[in-house]
GROMACS .gro file of N, CA and C in nm:
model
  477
    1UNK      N    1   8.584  14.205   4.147
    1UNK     CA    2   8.626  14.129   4.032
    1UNK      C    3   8.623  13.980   4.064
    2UNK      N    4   8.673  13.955   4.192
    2UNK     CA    5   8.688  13.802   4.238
    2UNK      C    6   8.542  13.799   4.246
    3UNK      N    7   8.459  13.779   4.331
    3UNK     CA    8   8.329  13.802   4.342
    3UNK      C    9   8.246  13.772   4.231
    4UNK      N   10   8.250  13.856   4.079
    4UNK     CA   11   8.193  13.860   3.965
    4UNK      C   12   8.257  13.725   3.933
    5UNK      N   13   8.407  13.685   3.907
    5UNK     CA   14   8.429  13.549   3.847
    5UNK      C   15   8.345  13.400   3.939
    6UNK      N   16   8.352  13.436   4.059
    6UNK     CA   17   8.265  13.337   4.129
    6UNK      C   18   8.176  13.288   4.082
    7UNK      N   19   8.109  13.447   4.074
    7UNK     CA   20   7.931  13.394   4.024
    7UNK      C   21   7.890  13.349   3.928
    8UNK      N   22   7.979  13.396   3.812
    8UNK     CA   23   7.972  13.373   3.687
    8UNK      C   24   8.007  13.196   3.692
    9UNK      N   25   8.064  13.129   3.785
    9UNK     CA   26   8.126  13.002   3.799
    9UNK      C   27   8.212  12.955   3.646
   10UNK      N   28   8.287  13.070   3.693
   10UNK     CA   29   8.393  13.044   3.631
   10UNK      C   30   8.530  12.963   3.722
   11UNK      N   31   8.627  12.885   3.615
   11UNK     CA   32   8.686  12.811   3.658
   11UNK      C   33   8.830  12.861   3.776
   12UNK      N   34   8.873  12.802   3.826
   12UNK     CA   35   8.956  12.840   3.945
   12UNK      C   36   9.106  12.738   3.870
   13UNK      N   37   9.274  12.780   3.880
   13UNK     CA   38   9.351  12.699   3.833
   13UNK      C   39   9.411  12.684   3.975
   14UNK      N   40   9.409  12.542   3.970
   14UNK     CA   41   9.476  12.456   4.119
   14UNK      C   42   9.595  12.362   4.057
   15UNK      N   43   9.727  12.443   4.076
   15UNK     CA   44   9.820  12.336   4.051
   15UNK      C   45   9.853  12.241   4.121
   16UNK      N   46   9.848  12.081   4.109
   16UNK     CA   47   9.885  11.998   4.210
   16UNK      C   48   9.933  11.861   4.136
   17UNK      N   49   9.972  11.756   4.269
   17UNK     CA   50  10.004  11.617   4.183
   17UNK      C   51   9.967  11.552   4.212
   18UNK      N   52   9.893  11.551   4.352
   18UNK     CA   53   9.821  11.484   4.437
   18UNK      C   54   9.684  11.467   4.359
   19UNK      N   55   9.592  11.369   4.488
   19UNK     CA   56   9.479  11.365   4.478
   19UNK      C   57   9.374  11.503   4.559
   20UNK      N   58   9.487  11.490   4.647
   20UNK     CA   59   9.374  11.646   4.806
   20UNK      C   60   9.520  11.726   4.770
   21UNK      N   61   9.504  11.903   4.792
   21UNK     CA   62   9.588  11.953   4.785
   21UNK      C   63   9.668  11.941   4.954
   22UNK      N   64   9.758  11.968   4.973
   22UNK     CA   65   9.861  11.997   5.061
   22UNK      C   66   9.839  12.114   5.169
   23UNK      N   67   9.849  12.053   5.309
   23UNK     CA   68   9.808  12.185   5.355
   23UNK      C   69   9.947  12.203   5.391
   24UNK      N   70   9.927  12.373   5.455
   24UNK     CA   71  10.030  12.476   5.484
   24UNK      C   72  10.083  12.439   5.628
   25UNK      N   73  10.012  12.414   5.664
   25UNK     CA   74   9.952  12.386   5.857
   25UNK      C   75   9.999  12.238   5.896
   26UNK      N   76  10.087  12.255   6.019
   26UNK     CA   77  10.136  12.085   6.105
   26UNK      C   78  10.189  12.026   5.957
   27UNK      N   79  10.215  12.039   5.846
   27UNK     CA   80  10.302  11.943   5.771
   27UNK      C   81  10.402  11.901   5.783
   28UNK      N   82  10.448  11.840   5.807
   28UNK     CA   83  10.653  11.813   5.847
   28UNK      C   84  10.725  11.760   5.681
   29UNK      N   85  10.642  11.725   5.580
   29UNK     CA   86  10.650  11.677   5.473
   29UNK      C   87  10.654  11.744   5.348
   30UNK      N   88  10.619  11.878   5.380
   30UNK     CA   89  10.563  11.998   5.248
   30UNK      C   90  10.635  12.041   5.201
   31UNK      N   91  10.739  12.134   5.293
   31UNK     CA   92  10.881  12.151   5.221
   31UNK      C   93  11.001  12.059   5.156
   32UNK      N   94  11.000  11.954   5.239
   32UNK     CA   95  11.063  11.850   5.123
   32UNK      C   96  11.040  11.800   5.047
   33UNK      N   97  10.898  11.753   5.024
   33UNK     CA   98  10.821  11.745   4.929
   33UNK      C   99  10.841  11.847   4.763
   34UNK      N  100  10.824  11.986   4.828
   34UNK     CA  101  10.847  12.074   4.769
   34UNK      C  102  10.987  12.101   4.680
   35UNK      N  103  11.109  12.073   4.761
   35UNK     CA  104  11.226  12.135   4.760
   35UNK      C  105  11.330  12.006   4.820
   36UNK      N  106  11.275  11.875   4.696
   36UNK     CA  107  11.382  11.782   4.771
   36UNK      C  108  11.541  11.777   4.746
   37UNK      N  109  11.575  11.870   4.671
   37UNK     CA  110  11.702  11.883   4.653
   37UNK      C  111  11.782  11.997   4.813
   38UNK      N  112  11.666  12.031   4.858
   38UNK     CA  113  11.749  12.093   4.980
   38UNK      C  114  11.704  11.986   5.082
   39UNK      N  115  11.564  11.966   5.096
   39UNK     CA  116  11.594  11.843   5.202
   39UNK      C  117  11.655  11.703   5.171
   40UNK      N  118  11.801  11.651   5.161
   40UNK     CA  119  11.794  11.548   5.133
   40UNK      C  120  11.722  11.423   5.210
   41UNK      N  121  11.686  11.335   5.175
   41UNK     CA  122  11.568  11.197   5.222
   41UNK      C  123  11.511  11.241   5.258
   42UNK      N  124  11.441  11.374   5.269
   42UNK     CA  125  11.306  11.421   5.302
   42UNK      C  126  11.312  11.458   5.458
   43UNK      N  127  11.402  11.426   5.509
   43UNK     CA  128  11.422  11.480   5.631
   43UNK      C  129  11.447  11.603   5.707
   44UNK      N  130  11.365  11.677   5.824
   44UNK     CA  131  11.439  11.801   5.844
   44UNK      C  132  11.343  11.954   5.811
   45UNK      N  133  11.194  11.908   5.764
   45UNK     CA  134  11.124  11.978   5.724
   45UNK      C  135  11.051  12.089   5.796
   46UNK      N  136  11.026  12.192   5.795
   46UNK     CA  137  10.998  12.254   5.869
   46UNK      C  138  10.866  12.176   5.978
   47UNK      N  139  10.856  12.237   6.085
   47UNK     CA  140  10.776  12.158   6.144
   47UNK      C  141  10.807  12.051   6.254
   48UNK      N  142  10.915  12.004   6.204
   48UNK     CA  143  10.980  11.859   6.256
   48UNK      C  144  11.073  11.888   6.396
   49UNK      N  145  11.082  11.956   6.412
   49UNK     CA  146  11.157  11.973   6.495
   49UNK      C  147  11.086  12.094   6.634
   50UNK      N  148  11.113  12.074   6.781
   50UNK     CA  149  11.063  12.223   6.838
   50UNK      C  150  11.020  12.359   6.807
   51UNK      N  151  11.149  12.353   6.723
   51UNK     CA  152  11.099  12.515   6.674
   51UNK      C  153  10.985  12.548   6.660
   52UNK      N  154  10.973  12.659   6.620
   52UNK     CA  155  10.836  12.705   6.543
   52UNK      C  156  10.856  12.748   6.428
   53UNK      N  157  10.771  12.704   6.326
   53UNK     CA  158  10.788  12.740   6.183
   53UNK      C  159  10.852  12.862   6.139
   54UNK      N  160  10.817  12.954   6.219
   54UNK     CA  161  10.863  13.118   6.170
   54UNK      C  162  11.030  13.053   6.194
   55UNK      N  163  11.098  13.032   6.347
   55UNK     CA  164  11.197  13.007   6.385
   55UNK      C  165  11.256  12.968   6.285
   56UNK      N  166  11.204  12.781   6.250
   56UNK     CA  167  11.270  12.670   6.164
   56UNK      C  168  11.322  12.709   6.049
   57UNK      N  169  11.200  12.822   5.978
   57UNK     CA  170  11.261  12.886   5.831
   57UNK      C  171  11.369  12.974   5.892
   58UNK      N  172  11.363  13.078   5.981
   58UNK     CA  173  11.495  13.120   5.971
   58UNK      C  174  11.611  13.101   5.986
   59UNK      N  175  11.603  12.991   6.068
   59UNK     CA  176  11.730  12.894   6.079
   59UNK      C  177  11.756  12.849   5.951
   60UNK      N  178  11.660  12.775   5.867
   60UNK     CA  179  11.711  12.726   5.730
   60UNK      C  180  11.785  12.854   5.678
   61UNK      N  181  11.689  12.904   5.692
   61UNK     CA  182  11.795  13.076   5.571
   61UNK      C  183  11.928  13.117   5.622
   62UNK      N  184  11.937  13.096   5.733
   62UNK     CA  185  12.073  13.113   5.826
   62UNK      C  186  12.201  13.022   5.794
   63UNK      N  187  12.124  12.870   5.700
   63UNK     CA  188  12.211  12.751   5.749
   63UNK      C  189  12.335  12.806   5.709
   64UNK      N  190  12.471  12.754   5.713
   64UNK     CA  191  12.588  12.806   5.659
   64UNK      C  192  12.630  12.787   5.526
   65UNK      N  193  12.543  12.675   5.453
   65UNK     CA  194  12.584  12.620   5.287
   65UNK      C  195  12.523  12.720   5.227
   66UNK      N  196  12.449  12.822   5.286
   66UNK     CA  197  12.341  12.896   5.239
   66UNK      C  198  12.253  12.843   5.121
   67UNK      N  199  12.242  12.728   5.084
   67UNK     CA  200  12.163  12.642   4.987
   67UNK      C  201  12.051  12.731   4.973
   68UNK      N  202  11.974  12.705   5.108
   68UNK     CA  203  11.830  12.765   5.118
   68UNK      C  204  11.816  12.969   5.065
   69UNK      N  205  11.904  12.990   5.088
   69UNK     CA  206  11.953  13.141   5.039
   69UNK      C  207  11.901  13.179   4.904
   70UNK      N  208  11.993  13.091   4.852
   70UNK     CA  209  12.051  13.092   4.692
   70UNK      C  210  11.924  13.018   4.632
   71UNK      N  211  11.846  12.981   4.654
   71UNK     CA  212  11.744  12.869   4.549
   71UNK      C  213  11.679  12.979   4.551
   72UNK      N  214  11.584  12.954   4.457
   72UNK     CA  215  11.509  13.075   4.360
   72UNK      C  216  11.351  13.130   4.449
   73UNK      N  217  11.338  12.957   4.458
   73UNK     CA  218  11.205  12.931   4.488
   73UNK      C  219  11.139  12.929   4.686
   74UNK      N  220  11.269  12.905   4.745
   74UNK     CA  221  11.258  12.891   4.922
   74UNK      C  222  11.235  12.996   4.979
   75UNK      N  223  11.336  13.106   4.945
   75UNK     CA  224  11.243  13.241   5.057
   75UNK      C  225  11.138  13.269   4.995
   76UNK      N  226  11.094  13.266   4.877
   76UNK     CA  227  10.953  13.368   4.849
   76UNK      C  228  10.851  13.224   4.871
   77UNK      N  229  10.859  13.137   4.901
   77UNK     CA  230  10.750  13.033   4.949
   77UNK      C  231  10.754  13.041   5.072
   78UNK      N  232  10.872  13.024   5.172
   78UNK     CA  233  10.861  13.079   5.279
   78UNK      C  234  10.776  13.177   5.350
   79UNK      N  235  10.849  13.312   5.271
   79UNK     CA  236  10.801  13.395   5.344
   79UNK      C  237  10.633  13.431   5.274
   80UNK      N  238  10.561  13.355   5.137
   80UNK     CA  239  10.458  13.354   5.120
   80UNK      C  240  10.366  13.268   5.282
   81UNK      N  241  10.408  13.153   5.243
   81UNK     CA  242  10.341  13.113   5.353
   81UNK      C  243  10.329  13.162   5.484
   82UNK      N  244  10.435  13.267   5.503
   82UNK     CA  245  10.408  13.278   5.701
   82UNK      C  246  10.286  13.438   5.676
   83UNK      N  247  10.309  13.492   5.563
   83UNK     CA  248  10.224  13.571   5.513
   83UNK      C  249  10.067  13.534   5.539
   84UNK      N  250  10.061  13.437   5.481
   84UNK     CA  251   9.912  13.358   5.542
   84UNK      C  252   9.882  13.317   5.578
   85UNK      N  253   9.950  13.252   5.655
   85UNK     CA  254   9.950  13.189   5.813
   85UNK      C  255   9.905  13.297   5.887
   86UNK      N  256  10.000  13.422   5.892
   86UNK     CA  257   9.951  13.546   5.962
   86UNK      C  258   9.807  13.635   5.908
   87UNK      N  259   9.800  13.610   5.788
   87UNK     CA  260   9.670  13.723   5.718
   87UNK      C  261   9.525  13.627   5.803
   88UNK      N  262   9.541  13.536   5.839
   88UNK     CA  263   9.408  13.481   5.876
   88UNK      C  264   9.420  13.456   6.011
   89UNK      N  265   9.539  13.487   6.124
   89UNK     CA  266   9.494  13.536   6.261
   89UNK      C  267   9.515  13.649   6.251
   90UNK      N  268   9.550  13.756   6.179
   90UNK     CA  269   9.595  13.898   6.189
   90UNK      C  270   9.511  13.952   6.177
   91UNK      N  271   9.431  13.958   6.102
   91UNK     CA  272   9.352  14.043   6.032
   91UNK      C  273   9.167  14.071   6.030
   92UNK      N  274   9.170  14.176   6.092
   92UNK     CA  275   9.041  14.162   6.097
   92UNK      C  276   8.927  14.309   6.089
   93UNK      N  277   8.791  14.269   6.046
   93UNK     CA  278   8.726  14.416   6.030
   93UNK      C  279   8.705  14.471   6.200
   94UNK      N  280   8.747  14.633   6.181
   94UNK     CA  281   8.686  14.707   6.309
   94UNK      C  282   8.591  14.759   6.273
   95UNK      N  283   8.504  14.783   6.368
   95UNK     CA  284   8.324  14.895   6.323
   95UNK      C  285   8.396  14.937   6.458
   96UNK      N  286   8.322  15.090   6.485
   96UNK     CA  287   8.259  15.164   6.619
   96UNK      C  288   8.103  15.052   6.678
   97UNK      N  289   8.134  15.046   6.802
   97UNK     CA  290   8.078  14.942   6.889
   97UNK      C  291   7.892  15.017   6.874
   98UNK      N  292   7.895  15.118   6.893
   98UNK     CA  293   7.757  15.191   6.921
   98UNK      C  294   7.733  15.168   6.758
   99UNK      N  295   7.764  15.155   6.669
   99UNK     CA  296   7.708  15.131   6.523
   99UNK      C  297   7.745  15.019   6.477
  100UNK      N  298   7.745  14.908   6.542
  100UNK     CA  299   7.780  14.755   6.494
  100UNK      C  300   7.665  14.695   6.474
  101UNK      N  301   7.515  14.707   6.575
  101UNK     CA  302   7.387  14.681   6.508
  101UNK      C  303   7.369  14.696   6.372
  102UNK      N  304   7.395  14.862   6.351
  102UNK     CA  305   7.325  14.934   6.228
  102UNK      C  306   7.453  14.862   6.110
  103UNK      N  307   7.552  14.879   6.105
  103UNK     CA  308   7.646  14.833   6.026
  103UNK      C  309   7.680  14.655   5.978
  104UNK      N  310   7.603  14.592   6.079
  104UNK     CA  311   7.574  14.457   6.059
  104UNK      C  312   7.436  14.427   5.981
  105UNK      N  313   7.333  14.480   5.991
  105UNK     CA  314   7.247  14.517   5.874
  105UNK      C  315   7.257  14.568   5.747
  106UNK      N  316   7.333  14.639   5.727
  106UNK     CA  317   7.388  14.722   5.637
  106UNK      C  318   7.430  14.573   5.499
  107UNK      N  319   7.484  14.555   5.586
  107UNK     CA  320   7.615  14.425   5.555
  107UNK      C  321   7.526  14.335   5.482
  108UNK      N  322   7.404  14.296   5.546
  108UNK     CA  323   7.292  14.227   5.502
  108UNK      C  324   7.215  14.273   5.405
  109UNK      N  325   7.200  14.424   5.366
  109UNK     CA  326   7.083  14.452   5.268
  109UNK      C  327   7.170  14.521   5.169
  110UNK      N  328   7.294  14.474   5.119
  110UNK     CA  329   7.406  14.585   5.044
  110UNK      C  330   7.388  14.531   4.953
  111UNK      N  331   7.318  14.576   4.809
  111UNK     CA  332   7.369  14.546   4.685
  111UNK      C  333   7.478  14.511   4.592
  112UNK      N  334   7.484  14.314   4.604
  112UNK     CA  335   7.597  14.310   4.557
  112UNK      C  336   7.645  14.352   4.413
  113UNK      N  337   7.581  14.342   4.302
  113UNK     CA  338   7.582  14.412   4.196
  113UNK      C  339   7.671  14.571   4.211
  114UNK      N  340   7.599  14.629   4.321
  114UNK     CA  341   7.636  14.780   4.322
  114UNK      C  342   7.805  14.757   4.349
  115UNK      N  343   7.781  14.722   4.463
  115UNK     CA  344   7.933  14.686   4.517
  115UNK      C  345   8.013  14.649   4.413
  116UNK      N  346   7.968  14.541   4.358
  116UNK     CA  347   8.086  14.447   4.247
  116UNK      C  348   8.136  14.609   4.108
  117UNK      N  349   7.973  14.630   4.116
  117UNK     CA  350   8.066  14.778   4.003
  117UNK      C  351   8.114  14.858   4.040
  118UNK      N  352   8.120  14.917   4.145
  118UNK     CA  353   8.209  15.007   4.219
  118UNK      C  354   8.322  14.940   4.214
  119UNK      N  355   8.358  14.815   4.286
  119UNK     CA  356   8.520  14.764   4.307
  119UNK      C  357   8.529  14.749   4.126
  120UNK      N  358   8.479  14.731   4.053
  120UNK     CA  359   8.532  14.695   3.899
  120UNK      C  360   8.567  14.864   3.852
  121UNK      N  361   8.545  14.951   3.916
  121UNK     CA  362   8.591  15.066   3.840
  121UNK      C  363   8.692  15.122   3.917
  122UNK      N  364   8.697  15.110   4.077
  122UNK     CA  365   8.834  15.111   4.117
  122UNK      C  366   8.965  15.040   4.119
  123UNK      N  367   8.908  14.949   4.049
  123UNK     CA  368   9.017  14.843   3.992
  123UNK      C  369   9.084  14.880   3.857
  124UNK      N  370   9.011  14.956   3.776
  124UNK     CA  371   9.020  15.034   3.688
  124UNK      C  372   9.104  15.180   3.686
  125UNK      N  373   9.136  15.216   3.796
  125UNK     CA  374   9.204  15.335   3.852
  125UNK      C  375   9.107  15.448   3.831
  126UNK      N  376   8.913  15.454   3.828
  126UNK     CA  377   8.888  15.569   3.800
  126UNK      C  378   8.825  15.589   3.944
  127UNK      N  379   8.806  15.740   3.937
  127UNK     CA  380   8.700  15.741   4.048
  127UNK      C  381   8.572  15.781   4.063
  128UNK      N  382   8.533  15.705   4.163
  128UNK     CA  383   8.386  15.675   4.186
  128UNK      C  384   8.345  15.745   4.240
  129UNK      N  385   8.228  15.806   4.279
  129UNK     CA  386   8.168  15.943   4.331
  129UNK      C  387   7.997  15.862   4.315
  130UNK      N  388   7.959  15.825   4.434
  130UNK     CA  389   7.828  15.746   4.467
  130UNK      C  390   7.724  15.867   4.438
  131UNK      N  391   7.631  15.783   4.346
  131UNK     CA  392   7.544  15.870   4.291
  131UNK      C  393   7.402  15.841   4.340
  132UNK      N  394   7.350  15.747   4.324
  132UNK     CA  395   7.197  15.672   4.368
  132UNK      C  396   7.222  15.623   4.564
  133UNK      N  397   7.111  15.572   4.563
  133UNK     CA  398   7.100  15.565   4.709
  133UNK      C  399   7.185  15.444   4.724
  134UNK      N  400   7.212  15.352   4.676
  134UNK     CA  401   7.280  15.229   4.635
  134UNK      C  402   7.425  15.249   4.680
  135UNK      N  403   7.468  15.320   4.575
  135UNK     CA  404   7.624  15.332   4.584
  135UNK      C  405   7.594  15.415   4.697
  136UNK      N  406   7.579  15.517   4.778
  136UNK     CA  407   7.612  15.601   4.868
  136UNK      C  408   7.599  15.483   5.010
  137UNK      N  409   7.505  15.365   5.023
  137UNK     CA  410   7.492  15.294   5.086
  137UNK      C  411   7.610  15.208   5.106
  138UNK      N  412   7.675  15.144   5.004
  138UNK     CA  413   7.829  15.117   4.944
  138UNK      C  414   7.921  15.173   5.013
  139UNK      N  415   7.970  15.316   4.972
  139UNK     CA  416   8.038  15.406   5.023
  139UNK      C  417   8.067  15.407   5.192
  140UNK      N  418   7.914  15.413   5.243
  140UNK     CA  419   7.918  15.460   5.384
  140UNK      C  420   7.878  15.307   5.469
  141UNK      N  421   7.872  15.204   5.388
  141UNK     CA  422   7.978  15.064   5.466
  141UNK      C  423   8.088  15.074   5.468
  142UNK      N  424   8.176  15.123   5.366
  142UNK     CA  425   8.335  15.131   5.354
  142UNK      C  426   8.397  15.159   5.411
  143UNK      N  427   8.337  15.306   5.407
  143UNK     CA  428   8.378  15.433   5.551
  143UNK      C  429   8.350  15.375   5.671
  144UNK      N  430   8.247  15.305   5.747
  144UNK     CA  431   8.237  15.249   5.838
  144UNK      C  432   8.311  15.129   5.894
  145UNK      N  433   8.357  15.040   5.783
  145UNK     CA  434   8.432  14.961   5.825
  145UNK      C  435   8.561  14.955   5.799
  146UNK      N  436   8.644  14.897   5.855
  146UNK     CA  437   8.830  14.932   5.875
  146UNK      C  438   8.872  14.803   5.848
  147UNK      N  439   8.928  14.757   5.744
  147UNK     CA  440   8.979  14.605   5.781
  147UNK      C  441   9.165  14.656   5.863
  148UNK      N  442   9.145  14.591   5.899
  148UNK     CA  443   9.325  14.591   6.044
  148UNK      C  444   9.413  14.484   5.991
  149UNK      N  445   9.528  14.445   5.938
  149UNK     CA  446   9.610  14.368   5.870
  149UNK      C  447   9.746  14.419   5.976
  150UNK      N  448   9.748  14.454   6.134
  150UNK     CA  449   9.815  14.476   6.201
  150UNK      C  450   9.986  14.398   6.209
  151UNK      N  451   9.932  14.288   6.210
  151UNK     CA  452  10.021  14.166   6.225
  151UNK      C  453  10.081  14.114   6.097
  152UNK      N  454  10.046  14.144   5.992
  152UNK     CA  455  10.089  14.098   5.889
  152UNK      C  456  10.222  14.107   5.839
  153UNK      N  457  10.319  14.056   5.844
  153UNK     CA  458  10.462  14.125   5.780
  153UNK      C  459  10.437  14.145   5.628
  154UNK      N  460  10.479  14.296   5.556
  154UNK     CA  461  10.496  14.308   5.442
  154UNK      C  462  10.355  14.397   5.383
  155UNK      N  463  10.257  14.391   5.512
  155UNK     CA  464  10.101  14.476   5.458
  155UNK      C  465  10.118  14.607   5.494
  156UNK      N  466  10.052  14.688   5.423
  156UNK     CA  467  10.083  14.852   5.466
  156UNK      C  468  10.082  14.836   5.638
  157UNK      N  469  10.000  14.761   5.691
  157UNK     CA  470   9.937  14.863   5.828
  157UNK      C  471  10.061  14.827   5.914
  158UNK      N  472  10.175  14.702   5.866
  158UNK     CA  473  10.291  14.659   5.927
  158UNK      C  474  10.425  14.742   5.966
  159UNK      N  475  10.383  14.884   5.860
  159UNK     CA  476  10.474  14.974   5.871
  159UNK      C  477  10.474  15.070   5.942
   0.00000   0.00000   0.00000
């Protein structure tokens, strides 16, 4: 579905106030930025201090005014962000080593069309049952490859 809106170049919604969006990464400025009624003068932001970000937020959630607790918006940004902080060192495809040639080709000659309608009908809740040489080609990339979301807090494979 993502894929199909791409191509189609269709539009993407980026909320911001800036000119460049904000990164997630080394900011000491983002959360207060964000949430200046908990940082007062902007000071104190995650980042800023030794800790480590995972640490720093839980200390905030810990603090004793429980401010950071009670606001609507701090743990689920929080814990969004360490979410993807982690999904992009966590996570990654496994193949079997003796079929990583053949499965790296695969990868290369896969009909994206086929693919995109297959994921549009399992997105759909029906099921698919590969019929042409196409989809069965589809299928038995799928089966071959494993994506691993090991590390992730909150992803199935975390449980």
């Amino acid at each position: 579905m993502a894929a199909r809106h791409f191509k189609a170049n269709r539009g993407v919604l980026a909320v911001g106030h800036a000119a460049a969006p904000q990164s997630i990464y080394h900011n000491t400025s983002l959360y207060p930025s964000m949430f200046p009624w908990l940082f007062p003068y902007g000071k104190g932001g995650v980042g800023s201090s030794s800790l480590s970000d995972a640490a720093h937020k839980k200390w905030l959630l810990m603090y004793h005014d429980k401010h950071f607790q009670t606001d609507v918006g701090f743990p689920f940004v929080a814990f969004s962000h360490e979410q993807v902080k982690t999904s992009t060192t966590g996570g990654f495809l496994l193949a079997d080593k003796d079929k990583f040639f053949e499965i790296s080709e695969r990868i290369h000659r896969i009909d994206n069309s086929v693919l995109e309608s297959i994921s549009d009908h399992m997105s759909k809740g029906q099921t698919v049952v590969p019929a042409t040489d196409a989809e069965k080609d589809c299928f038995k990339l799928l089966n071959d490859l494993d994506h691993i979301a090991y590390n992730v807090r909150g992803s199935l494979m975390s449980k």
